[in-house]
Coordinates of C-alpha atoms in Angstrom, one line a residue:
Chain V
M1 CA 0.0 0.0 0.0
K2 CA 1.1 3.5 -0.7
E3 CA -0.3 6.9 0.0
I4 CA -1.7 8.7 -3.0
A5 CA -3.6 12.0 -3.6
I6 CA -7.0 11.7 -5.3
N7 CA -9.7 14.1 -6.6
R8 CA -7.6 17.2 -6.6
L9 CA -9.4 20.5 -7.0
P10 CA -8.8 22.3 -10.3
V11 CA -8.2 25.5 -8.4
L12 CA -6.4 25.1 -5.1
T13 CA -7.5 26.8 -1.9
Y14 CA -5.7 27.3 1.5
R15 CA -3.7 24.2 2.4
Y16 CA -4.8 24.3 6.1
L17 CA -8.4 23.6 5.0
K18 CA -7.1 20.2 3.8
T19 CA -9.6 20.0 1.0
N20 CA -7.5 20.4 -2.1
D21 CA -7.3 16.7 -2.5
T22 CA -7.7 13.5 -0.4
K23 CA -4.9 11.3 0.7
I24 CA -5.7 7.6 0.7
L25 CA -3.8 4.3 1.0
F26 CA -3.8 2.7 -2.4
S27 CA -3.2 -0.9 -3.4
A28 CA -3.4 -2.4 -6.8
P29 CA -6.2 -4.8 -7.5
Q30 CA -6.0 -8.6 -7.7
V31 CA -8.1 -8.9 -10.8
S32 CA -10.5 -11.9 -10.5
A33 CA -14.1 -10.9 -11.1
A34 CA -15.6 -10.4 -14.6
A35 CA -18.3 -8.1 -15.8
D36 CA -21.6 -9.6 -16.9
F37 CA -23.3 -8.0 -20.0
S38 CA -27.0 -8.3 -20.6
D39 CA -26.4 -8.1 -24.3
K40 CA -23.1 -8.2 -26.3
T41 CA -24.4 -7.1 -29.6
Y42 CA -22.4 -3.9 -29.6
V43 CA -19.6 -5.0 -27.3
T44 CA -16.1 -5.8 -28.5
V45 CA -13.1 -6.8 -26.4
G46 CA -10.3 -4.3 -26.2
A47 CA -10.3 -0.5 -26.0
E48 CA -8.2 2.5 -26.5
F49 CA -8.4 5.7 -24.5
P50 CA -7.3 9.2 -25.3
E51 CA -4.5 10.7 -23.3
N52 CA -6.8 13.4 -21.8
F53 CA -8.7 10.7 -19.9
E54 CA -8.1 11.6 -16.3
G55 CA -9.0 9.5 -13.3
A56 CA -9.1 10.2 -9.6
S57 CA -5.3 9.9 -9.8
S58 CA -2.9 8.5 -12.3
E59 CA -2.5 5.4 -10.1
T60 CA -6.2 4.6 -9.8
L61 CA -6.8 5.1 -13.5
A62 CA -3.8 2.9 -14.4
A63 CA -5.3 0.2 -12.1
A64 CA -8.6 0.3 -14.1
L65 CA -6.8 0.3 -17.4
A66 CA -4.8 -2.8 -16.5
G67 CA -8.0 -4.8 -16.2
E68 CA -10.6 -5.9 -18.6
K69 CA -11.1 -3.6 -21.6
Y70 CA -14.2 -3.3 -23.7
T71 CA -15.5 -1.0 -26.5
I72 CA -19.2 -0.5 -26.8
T73 CA -20.2 1.1 -30.1
I74 CA -23.8 2.1 -30.8
P75 CA -24.1 2.8 -34.5
S76 CA -25.6 6.0 -35.8
G77 CA -29.4 6.2 -35.3
M78 CA -29.6 3.0 -33.3
Q79 CA -31.2 2.6 -29.9
A80 CA -29.9 0.2 -27.3
K81 CA -30.3 -0.9 -23.7
L82 CA -27.4 -2.5 -21.8
T83 CA -26.9 -3.7 -18.2
I84 CA -23.4 -4.3 -16.9
E85 CA -23.3 -6.1 -13.6
I86 CA -20.2 -6.7 -11.5
K87 CA -20.4 -9.0 -8.5
L88 CA -17.6 -9.1 -6.0
E89 CA -17.6 -12.3 -4.0
N90 CA -15.4 -14.6 -2.0
Q91 CA -13.4 -16.0 -4.9
H92 CA -13.7 -12.8 -7.0
A93 CA -13.0 -10.1 -4.4
D94 CA -11.6 -7.5 -6.9
Y95 CA -12.5 -6.1 -10.2
A96 CA -10.7 -3.9 -12.7
G97 CA -12.1 -2.8 -16.0
A98 CA -12.1 0.0 -18.5
Y99 CA -14.8 0.8 -21.0
H100 CA -15.0 3.0 -24.1
F101 CA -18.5 3.8 -25.1
L102 CA -18.9 5.4 -28.5
L103 CA -22.4 6.7 -29.4
Q104 CA -22.4 7.6 -33.1
K105 CA -24.6 10.4 -34.5
G106 CA -28.1 10.3 -33.2
A107 CA -27.5 7.0 -31.3
K108 CA -29.3 6.3 -28.0
L109 CA -28.2 4.1 -25.1
E110 CA -29.8 3.3 -21.8
L111 CA -27.1 1.9 -19.7
V112 CA -27.4 0.3 -16.2
W113 CA -24.4 -0.3 -14.0
K114 CA -24.9 -2.7 -11.0
L115 CA -22.2 -3.3 -8.5
S116 CA -22.8 -5.5 -5.6
G117 CA -21.2 -8.3 -3.5
T118 CA -20.4 -9.6 -0.1
E119 CA -18.2 -8.4 2.7
A120 CA -15.4 -10.4 1.2
A121 CA -15.2 -7.9 -1.6
Q122 CA -12.0 -5.9 -1.6
G123 CA -12.2 -3.3 -4.4
S124 CA -13.5 -2.2 -7.8
Y125 CA -11.4 -0.2 -10.1
L126 CA -13.6 1.1 -12.9
A127 CA -13.0 3.6 -15.7
S128 CA -15.4 4.5 -18.5
Y129 CA -15.0 6.9 -21.3
Y130 CA -18.2 8.1 -23.0
E131 CA -17.9 9.7 -26.4
L132 CA -21.2 11.1 -27.7
E133 CA -21.3 12.3 -31.3
D134 CA -23.8 14.9 -32.4
A135 CA -27.3 14.5 -31.1
A136 CA -26.5 11.2 -29.4
E137 CA -28.3 10.5 -26.1
L138 CA -27.1 8.5 -23.1
K139 CA -28.9 7.7 -20.0
I140 CA -26.9 6.0 -17.2
S141 CA -28.4 4.5 -14.0
K142 CA -25.9 3.2 -11.5
L143 CA -26.5 1.3 -8.2
Q144 CA -23.8 0.2 -6.0
A145 CA -24.7 -1.4 -2.7
D146 CA -23.4 -3.8 0.0
L147 CA -19.6 -4.4 -0.3
A148 CA -19.0 -3.3 3.3
E149 CA -15.3 -3.7 3.2
A150 CA -14.5 -2.6 -0.3
T151 CA -12.8 0.4 -1.9
L152 CA -14.7 1.4 -5.0
Y153 CA -13.2 3.6 -7.7
D154 CA -15.5 4.9 -10.4
Q155 CA -13.8 7.2 -12.9
R156 CA -15.7 8.5 -15.9
F157 CA -15.2 11.0 -18.7
F158 CA -17.9 12.4 -21.0
K159 CA -17.1 14.0 -24.3
L160 CA -20.2 15.5 -25.9
G161 CA -20.7 16.7 -29.4
K162 CA -23.4 19.1 -30.7
A163 CA -26.8 18.7 -29.1
A164 CA -25.6 15.5 -27.4
K165 CA -27.2 14.7 -24.1
A166 CA -26.0 12.6 -21.2
D167 CA -28.0 12.0 -18.1
V168 CA -26.4 10.2 -15.2
A169 CA -28.2 9.1 -12.0
S170 CA -26.1 7.2 -9.4
A171 CA -26.9 5.6 -6.1
E172 CA -23.7 5.4 -4.0
L173 CA -24.9 3.3 -1.1
G174 CA -22.3 0.6 -0.4
G175 CA -18.6 0.3 0.0
K176 CA -16.2 1.3 2.8
Q177 CA -14.4 3.9 0.7
V178 CA -16.2 5.3 -2.3
I179 CA -14.3 7.4 -4.8
V180 CA -16.1 8.9 -7.7
H181 CA -14.3 11.0 -10.3
S182 CA -16.4 12.4 -13.1
R183 CA -15.4 14.8 -15.8
G184 CA -17.5 16.2 -18.6
A185 CA -16.5 18.2 -21.7
L186 CA -19.5 19.9 -23.3
N187 CA -17.7 20.5 -26.6
G188 CA -20.6 20.9 -29.0
D189 CA -23.1 23.7 -29.0
E190 CA -26.3 22.8 -27.0
A191 CA -24.7 19.8 -25.4
A192 CA -26.1 18.9 -22.0
L193 CA -24.8 16.8 -19.1
T194 CA -26.6 16.0 -15.9
E195 CA -24.9 14.3 -12.9
R196 CA -27.3 13.3 -10.1
T197 CA -26.1 11.4 -7.1
V198 CA -27.8 10.0 -4.1
Y199 CA -25.7 8.8 -1.2
T200 CA -25.9 7.4 2.3
G201 CA -22.9 7.2 4.5
T202 CA -23.2 5.1 7.7
G203 CA -20.7 3.5 10.1
K204 CA -17.2 4.6 9.1
Q205 CA -17.9 5.0 5.4
H206 CA -15.9 7.5 3.4
L207 CA -17.3 9.0 0.3
D208 CA -15.1 11.2 -1.9
L209 CA -17.2 12.6 -4.8
F210 CA -15.7 14.7 -7.6
Y211 CA -17.6 16.2 -10.5
H212 CA -16.2 18.7 -13.0
I213 CA -18.0 19.9 -16.1
D214 CA -16.3 22.1 -18.7
H215 CA -18.6 24.3 -20.9
W216 CA -16.9 24.9 -24.3
G217 CA -19.8 25.0 -26.7
K218 CA -22.5 27.7 -26.9
K219 CA -25.8 27.2 -25.1
T220 CA -24.5 24.1 -23.2
V221 CA -26.3 23.0 -20.1
S222 CA -25.1 21.2 -17.0
L223 CA -26.4 20.0 -13.7
I224 CA -24.6 18.5 -10.8
D225 CA -26.9 17.5 -8.0
G226 CA -25.9 15.6 -4.9
K227 CA -28.4 14.6 -2.1
G228 CA -27.8 12.3 0.8
A229 CA -27.7 11.5 4.4
L230 CA -24.8 10.9 6.7
A231 CA -25.0 8.8 9.9
G232 CA -22.6 7.3 12.4
E233 CA -19.1 8.5 11.8
A234 CA -19.4 8.6 8.0
K235 CA -17.4 11.2 6.2
K236 CA -18.2 12.8 2.8
I237 CA -16.5 15.3 0.7
F238 CA -18.2 16.6 -2.4
R239 CA -16.1 18.6 -4.9
S240 CA -17.9 19.9 -7.9
T241 CA -16.8 22.4 -10.5
L242 CA -18.6 24.1 -13.4
D243 CA -16.1 25.8 -15.7
F244 CA -17.5 28.2 -18.2
H245 CA -14.8 28.8 -20.8
R246 CA -14.5 31.7 -23.1
G247 CA -16.9 31.3 -26.1
C248 CA -19.6 29.2 -24.4
A249 CA -22.0 32.1 -24.6
G250 CA -25.6 31.3 -23.5
S251 CA -24.6 28.4 -21.4
E252 CA -26.2 27.5 -18.1
G253 CA -25.1 25.4 -15.2
E254 CA -26.2 24.5 -11.7
E255 CA -24.5 22.6 -9.0
G256 CA -25.5 21.7 -5.5
D257 CA -25.1 19.3 -2.7
Y258 CA -27.7 18.8 0.1
A259 CA -26.8 16.6 3.0
I260 CA -28.8 15.7 6.1
Q261 CA -26.6 14.9 9.1
L262 CA -28.2 12.2 11.2
S263 CA -25.3 12.0 13.7
P264 CA -23.1 14.7 15.3
K265 CA -20.1 12.6 14.5
A266 CA -20.8 12.5 10.8
K267 CA -18.5 14.8 8.8
N268 CA -19.6 16.7 5.6
I269 CA -17.6 18.9 3.3
S270 CA -19.1 20.4 0.2
L271 CA -17.1 22.5 -2.3
P272 CA -19.2 23.7 -5.2
L273 CA -16.9 25.8 -7.4
L274 CA -17.8 28.1 -10.3
L275 CA -15.1 29.1 -12.7
C276 CA -15.9 31.5 -15.5
T277 CA -14.1 33.3 -18.3
E278 CA -17.2 34.0 -20.4
D279 CA -19.6 36.9 -19.6
N280 CA -22.9 35.6 -21.1
V281 CA -23.6 32.6 -18.9
A282 CA -25.7 31.7 -15.9
G283 CA -24.2 29.6 -13.2
N284 CA -25.6 28.7 -9.8
H285 CA -24.0 26.9 -6.9
A286 CA -25.3 25.9 -3.5
S287 CA -24.8 23.5 -0.7
S288 CA -26.4 22.9 2.6
A289 CA -25.9 20.5 5.4
G290 CA -27.9 20.2 8.6
Q291 CA -30.0 18.0 10.8
V292 CA -33.5 17.0 10.0
S293 CA -35.7 20.0 10.5
E294 CA -37.7 19.8 13.8
E295 CA -40.5 21.7 12.2
D296 CA -40.8 19.1 9.4
V297 CA -40.7 16.3 11.9
Y298 CA -43.4 17.9 14.0
Y299 CA -45.6 18.3 10.9
L300 CA -45.3 14.7 10.0
M301 CA -45.8 13.5 13.6
S302 CA -49.0 15.6 13.7
R303 CA -50.2 13.3 10.9
G304 CA -49.6 10.2 13.0
F305 CA -46.0 9.2 12.1
S306 CA -43.6 8.3 14.8
W307 CA -40.4 10.3 15.2
E308 CA -38.4 7.5 13.4
E309 CA -40.9 7.3 10.6
A310 CA -41.0 11.1 10.2
R311 CA -37.2 11.3 10.0
R312 CA -37.2 8.5 7.4
I313 CA -39.8 10.3 5.3
I314 CA -37.8 13.5 5.4
V315 CA -34.6 11.8 4.4
E316 CA -36.3 9.8 1.7
S317 CA -38.1 12.8 0.4
L318 CA -34.7 14.6 -0.1
M319 CA -33.4 11.7 -2.1
R320 CA -36.6 10.6 -3.8
P321 CA -36.4 12.8 -6.9
I322 CA -33.0 11.4 -7.7
V323 CA -34.1 7.8 -7.0
D324 CA -37.0 8.4 -9.3
S325 CA -34.6 9.3 -12.1
L326 CA -32.9 5.9 -11.9
E327 CA -34.0 3.2 -14.3
T328 CA -37.3 1.8 -13.1
S329 CA -35.9 -1.6 -12.2
L330 CA -33.4 -0.1 -9.8
Q331 CA -35.8 2.3 -7.9
E332 CA -37.4 -0.1 -5.4
E333 CA -34.1 -1.8 -4.7
T334 CA -32.4 1.5 -4.1
L335 CA -35.1 2.7 -1.7
E336 CA -35.0 -0.5 0.2
E337 CA -31.3 -0.3 0.5
I338 CA -31.5 3.3 1.7
R339 CA -34.1 2.3 4.3
R340 CA -32.1 -0.7 5.4
K341 CA -29.0 1.3 5.9
L342 CA -30.6 4.2 7.8
D343 CA -32.7 1.9 9.9
A344 CA -29.7 -0.2 10.9
K345 CA -28.5 0.0 14.5
G346 CA -25.1 1.4 15.2
E347 CA -25.4 4.0 12.5
Chain X
M1 CA -73.2 16.4 25.2
S2 CA -69.9 14.9 26.3
E3 CA -66.6 16.6 26.8
L4 CA -64.1 16.0 24.0
L5 CA -61.3 18.3 25.1
K6 CA -60.7 19.8 28.6
I7 CA -57.8 22.1 29.3
E8 CA -57.1 22.9 33.0
N9 CA -55.0 25.8 34.2
L10 CA -52.6 25.4 31.3
H11 CA -49.3 27.3 31.5
V12 CA -47.0 27.1 28.4
S13 CA -43.5 28.4 27.9
V14 CA -41.0 28.6 25.1
G15 CA -37.5 28.9 26.5
D16 CA -37.8 31.1 29.6
K17 CA -40.8 33.0 28.4
E18 CA -44.3 32.0 29.6
L19 CA -46.8 32.5 26.8
L20 CA -50.0 31.0 28.2
H21 CA -50.9 31.8 31.8
G22 CA -53.5 29.4 33.1
I23 CA -55.9 28.6 30.2
N24 CA -59.1 26.8 31.1
L25 CA -61.2 25.6 28.2
T26 CA -63.7 22.9 27.6
V27 CA -64.8 21.7 24.1
E28 CA -67.8 19.5 23.9
K29 CA -68.5 17.1 21.0
G30 CA -70.3 18.6 18.1
K31 CA -69.3 22.2 19.0
V32 CA -67.5 24.9 17.1
H33 CA -65.2 27.0 19.3
V34 CA -63.5 30.1 17.9
I35 CA -60.5 31.8 19.5
M36 CA -59.9 35.4 18.6
G37 CA -57.2 37.8 19.8
V38 CA -54.5 40.2 18.7
N39 CA -51.3 39.0 17.1
G40 CA -49.0 37.5 19.7
A41 CA -51.8 36.8 22.2
G42 CA -51.0 33.1 22.3
K43 CA -53.6 31.6 20.0
S44 CA -51.2 29.5 17.9
T45 CA -49.3 28.6 21.1
L46 CA -52.5 27.1 22.5
M47 CA -53.1 25.0 19.3
H48 CA -49.5 23.7 19.3
A49 CA -49.7 22.9 23.0
I50 CA -52.9 20.8 22.3
M51 CA -51.1 19.1 19.4
G52 CA -48.1 18.4 21.6
N53 CA -45.4 20.4 19.8
P54 CA -42.2 19.8 21.9
A55 CA -41.1 23.3 21.3
Y56 CA -43.9 24.5 23.6
K57 CA -43.3 23.3 27.2
I58 CA -46.2 22.8 29.5
T59 CA -45.1 23.9 32.9
K60 CA -48.4 23.6 34.7
G61 CA -51.8 22.3 34.1
R62 CA -53.1 19.4 32.0
I63 CA -54.9 18.6 28.8
L64 CA -57.6 15.9 28.7
F65 CA -58.9 14.3 25.5
E66 CA -62.0 12.2 25.9
G67 CA -61.2 12.0 29.6
Q68 CA -57.6 10.8 29.0
D69 CA -54.7 12.9 30.2
I70 CA -52.6 13.6 27.1
T71 CA -50.4 16.2 28.6
E72 CA -47.3 14.0 28.3
L73 CA -48.4 12.1 25.1
S74 CA -46.3 12.4 22.0
V75 CA -47.6 14.3 18.9
D76 CA -48.1 11.1 16.8
K77 CA -50.1 9.5 19.5
R78 CA -52.4 12.5 19.9
A79 CA -52.9 12.4 16.1
K80 CA -53.9 8.7 16.4
L81 CA -56.4 9.6 19.1
G82 CA -58.1 11.9 16.6
I83 CA -56.5 15.4 17.0
F84 CA -55.7 17.2 13.8
L85 CA -53.9 20.5 13.4
S86 CA -54.3 22.5 10.2
F87 CA -51.0 24.4 10.1
Q88 CA -50.8 28.1 9.5
S89 CA -47.7 27.4 7.4
P90 CA -47.8 23.8 6.2
V91 CA -44.4 22.4 5.3
A92 CA -43.5 21.0 1.9
V93 CA -42.4 17.4 1.6
A94 CA -40.7 16.9 -1.8
G95 CA -40.4 13.3 -2.9
I96 CA -43.8 12.1 -1.7
T97 CA -46.9 12.7 -3.8
M98 CA -49.9 14.2 -2.1
E99 CA -52.0 11.1 -2.8
N100 CA -49.4 8.7 -1.3
F101 CA -48.9 11.0 1.7
I102 CA -52.5 11.2 2.6
R103 CA -53.2 7.6 1.9
T104 CA -50.3 6.6 4.2
T105 CA -51.4 9.1 6.8
K106 CA -54.9 7.7 6.7
T107 CA -53.6 4.2 7.2
T108 CA -51.3 5.3 10.0
V109 CA -54.0 7.3 11.9
S110 CA -56.9 4.8 11.4
G111 CA -54.8 1.7 11.6
Q112 CA -56.6 0.4 8.6
Q113 CA -55.1 -0.3 5.2
Q114 CA -56.7 1.9 2.5
K115 CA -57.9 0.3 -0.7
V116 CA -56.1 2.1 -3.5
F117 CA -59.0 2.5 -5.9
A118 CA -61.6 3.4 -3.3
F119 CA -59.2 6.0 -1.8
K120 CA -58.4 7.4 -5.2
K121 CA -62.1 7.9 -5.9
L122 CA -62.7 9.6 -2.6
L123 CA -59.6 11.8 -3.0
K124 CA -60.7 12.9 -6.4
E125 CA -64.2 13.8 -5.1
R126 CA -62.8 15.7 -2.1
M127 CA -60.3 17.6 -4.3
N128 CA -63.1 18.5 -6.6
N129 CA -65.1 19.8 -3.7
L130 CA -62.1 22.1 -2.9
S131 CA -61.7 23.2 -6.5
M132 CA -58.3 21.6 -6.6
D133 CA -57.0 20.3 -9.9
A134 CA -56.8 16.5 -9.9
S135 CA -53.1 16.8 -11.1
Y136 CA -52.2 18.0 -7.6
A137 CA -52.6 14.5 -6.3
E138 CA -49.5 13.5 -8.3
R139 CA -47.5 16.4 -7.2
Y140 CA -45.1 16.3 -4.2
L141 CA -46.9 17.4 -1.0
N142 CA -47.1 21.2 -0.9
D143 CA -44.0 21.4 -3.0
G144 CA -44.3 24.5 -5.1
F145 CA -47.9 25.1 -3.9
S146 CA -49.0 28.7 -3.3
G147 CA -50.0 29.7 0.2
G148 CA -53.7 29.2 -0.7
E149 CA -53.1 25.8 -2.2
R150 CA -51.3 24.7 0.9
K151 CA -54.3 25.7 3.0
K152 CA -56.6 23.7 0.7
S153 CA -54.2 20.8 1.0
E154 CA -54.6 21.0 4.8
I155 CA -58.4 21.0 4.5
L156 CA -58.2 18.1 2.0
Q157 CA -56.3 16.1 4.7
L158 CA -59.0 17.2 7.3
R159 CA -61.7 15.8 5.0
L160 CA -60.0 12.5 4.4
L161 CA -58.6 11.9 7.9
E162 CA -61.9 12.8 9.6
P163 CA -60.4 13.6 13.0
K164 CA -62.5 14.0 16.2
L165 CA -61.0 17.4 16.9
A166 CA -59.9 19.8 14.2
L167 CA -57.5 22.6 15.3
L168 CA -57.7 25.2 12.5
D169 CA -54.9 27.8 12.9
E170 CA -55.9 30.7 10.7
T171 CA -57.0 28.4 7.9
D172 CA -58.6 31.4 6.2
S173 CA -55.5 33.6 6.1
G174 CA -54.0 34.2 2.7
L175 CA -57.1 33.0 0.9
D176 CA -59.1 35.1 -1.5
V177 CA -62.8 35.6 -1.0
D178 CA -63.8 32.6 -3.2
A179 CA -61.3 30.3 -1.6
V180 CA -62.5 31.3 1.9
R181 CA -66.0 30.3 0.8
I182 CA -64.9 27.0 -0.6
V183 CA -62.7 26.1 2.4
S184 CA -65.5 27.1 4.8
K185 CA -68.0 25.0 3.0
N186 CA -65.6 22.0 3.2
I187 CA -65.1 22.6 7.0
S188 CA -68.9 22.7 7.4
E189 CA -69.3 19.5 5.5
Y190 CA -66.7 17.8 7.7
H191 CA -68.4 19.0 10.9
N192 CA -71.0 16.8 12.6
E193 CA -72.3 16.0 16.1
N194 CA -69.4 13.6 16.7
N195 CA -66.5 16.0 16.1
S196 CA -65.5 19.4 17.2
I197 CA -63.6 22.4 15.8
L198 CA -61.3 24.8 17.5
L199 CA -60.7 27.6 15.1
I200 CA -58.4 30.7 15.1
T201 CA -59.4 33.5 12.9
H202 CA -59.0 37.2 12.5
L203 CA -61.8 37.4 9.9
N204 CA -65.5 37.4 10.3
Q205 CA -66.1 36.0 6.7
I206 CA -65.4 32.5 7.7
L207 CA -67.7 32.8 10.8
Q208 CA -70.6 33.7 8.5
L209 CA -70.2 30.2 7.0
I210 CA -69.1 28.3 10.1
K211 CA -71.3 29.3 12.9
P212 CA -69.5 29.3 16.2
D213 CA -71.1 27.9 19.4
V214 CA -68.5 29.5 21.7
V215 CA -66.1 32.4 21.1
H216 CA -63.1 33.0 23.3
I217 CA -61.1 36.2 23.5
L218 CA -57.4 35.5 24.2
I219 CA -55.2 38.4 25.2
D220 CA -51.7 38.1 26.6
G221 CA -51.9 34.4 27.2
Q222 CA -55.2 34.5 29.0
I223 CA -58.8 33.9 28.0
V224 CA -60.4 37.2 29.1
R225 CA -63.9 36.8 27.7
E226 CA -66.2 34.0 26.4
G227 CA -69.5 34.2 24.8
G228 CA -71.6 33.1 21.8
A229 CA -71.4 34.1 18.2
E230 CA -72.4 37.7 19.0
L231 CA -69.0 38.1 20.7
A232 CA -67.3 37.8 17.3
D233 CA -69.6 40.6 15.9
E234 CA -68.7 42.7 18.9
V235 CA -64.9 42.3 18.1
E236 CA -65.6 43.0 14.5
Q237 CA -67.2 46.4 15.5
N238 CA -65.0 47.4 18.4
G239 CA -61.7 45.6 18.1
F240 CA -59.7 44.2 21.1
D241 CA -58.8 47.5 22.9
A242 CA -61.3 47.1 25.7
Y243 CA -60.1 43.5 26.4
R244 CA -56.4 44.6 26.4
L245 CA -57.3 47.3 28.9
A246 CA -59.0 44.7 31.0
V247 CA -55.9 42.6 31.1
K248 CA -53.8 45.6 32.1
G249 CA -56.2 46.3 34.9
D250 CA -57.1 49.7 33.6
G251 CA -60.5 48.8 32.3
N252 CA -63.7 47.0 33.0
D253 CA -63.5 43.2 33.2
E254 CA -66.9 43.1 31.6
A255 CA -65.6 45.1 28.6

């Protein structure tokens, strides 16, 4: 194991705040698990990645690239659905894989990622590069749950052409250490990228979430939306950046993180950054963290719900809009997992 | 006529400040009681104390509901006994549709599972009565609702939950003339000989539509006068000055 820095901010702040990056202990994976595809029509083994593909760190990206490699090409004008499932179990405690998705002009893909497993799971090192040509549309739903002892790296990069649209909804519920690193380049005019994440941190979970979207094309649209709850001694850091570059006139972006702290020992840091070198844009950023509102609890209790039920309703209601944006088959499972985690003793 | 609610010598504080100083009040089944008073008199405090809001601490006295001492009972248990508070500022709960929320609430309060289609039909009927667009049933509870729509949402819950005691905290405030008429009509339709209403209002319009049996004047945390519906007319004409003076000891108790 060696100490590495991950999820470094694009613009650094005071060092004493200790938020410029996160230091973690890194070990390379023992590749043993394999991904399971619902349909291999468009899947080929092997992939190449551009040099500008950045991960949480060079080490974590290299670990993913050393594993399985696949290219998924959706031909122009075609529509496809694909589920990729990775299970980490006793004999297959690690996974490493890198995926290059190419959606040709006007292609559409509904993609579901499912990552699950047992307490024996050690780690998942995932990297995916999404290249959307003009007017292509991508919808990603991701659920990761269980994996109580695992370190999970998810590194993704989106390159969007003119009027291309990518909509990502993720449920980050499992894992001991969860590292997400997502970057988007809105190159084409009117391209749009949405990153929505729901999370629950319990016990001693550590979530390190990084999102960065570059607006290059005109009238591009972005949204980064994080919502979750932290209990026990969980720790979460949310770094998000919207960067409006010169020439992206008429672009709009919004970023925000809203966390409910269910325990005084839970730790939450949110850093929503706005960078801008173009005048004619609209960017909003926000974050809030706090306990469940006593006023809201009282209102719900006045309708017959117990304190515990009222708290659960409030937490769920914060997350529900993102859960509802997941692919239908994942929604109930996600809600049940959120309930199970937040109801568990010793949170 | 049996007692539904009995409040004995109720003292209520928030922090170090006492807001209610010895309230005595009895509400019988089938009756409509109205509480009137100036802003800050303690009217909403009384409602929240009856509902059990933990922010309002009962330092002395007790509250009986159907003969049971509920002074120490939690808010949810009071709701299950049949007490309902229509909030002055209802909160929004994004993520739960109004239909799901009310159906779940009805199941929780009544202890009986609600049949989906029967409930849907009743909900639609009640919403129609309140001139609420049916699409609101699929919207998140109170999320993005105007002040008036939130008040209607409260009365919709009242109609569907059918509590024994309805505490209506300025349900008519923020409503236009037509909405006051619609809401009042729904409250009247809810009311029968088996339930009671305790209503706070500053306006006489709602009292033209919901006839009070008893009117209480609350000033500076004390009930200073009680009477019939004519008392509301008297307040409408003369205001509260005479009652204020009575509390300060400069005036006539008979005001």
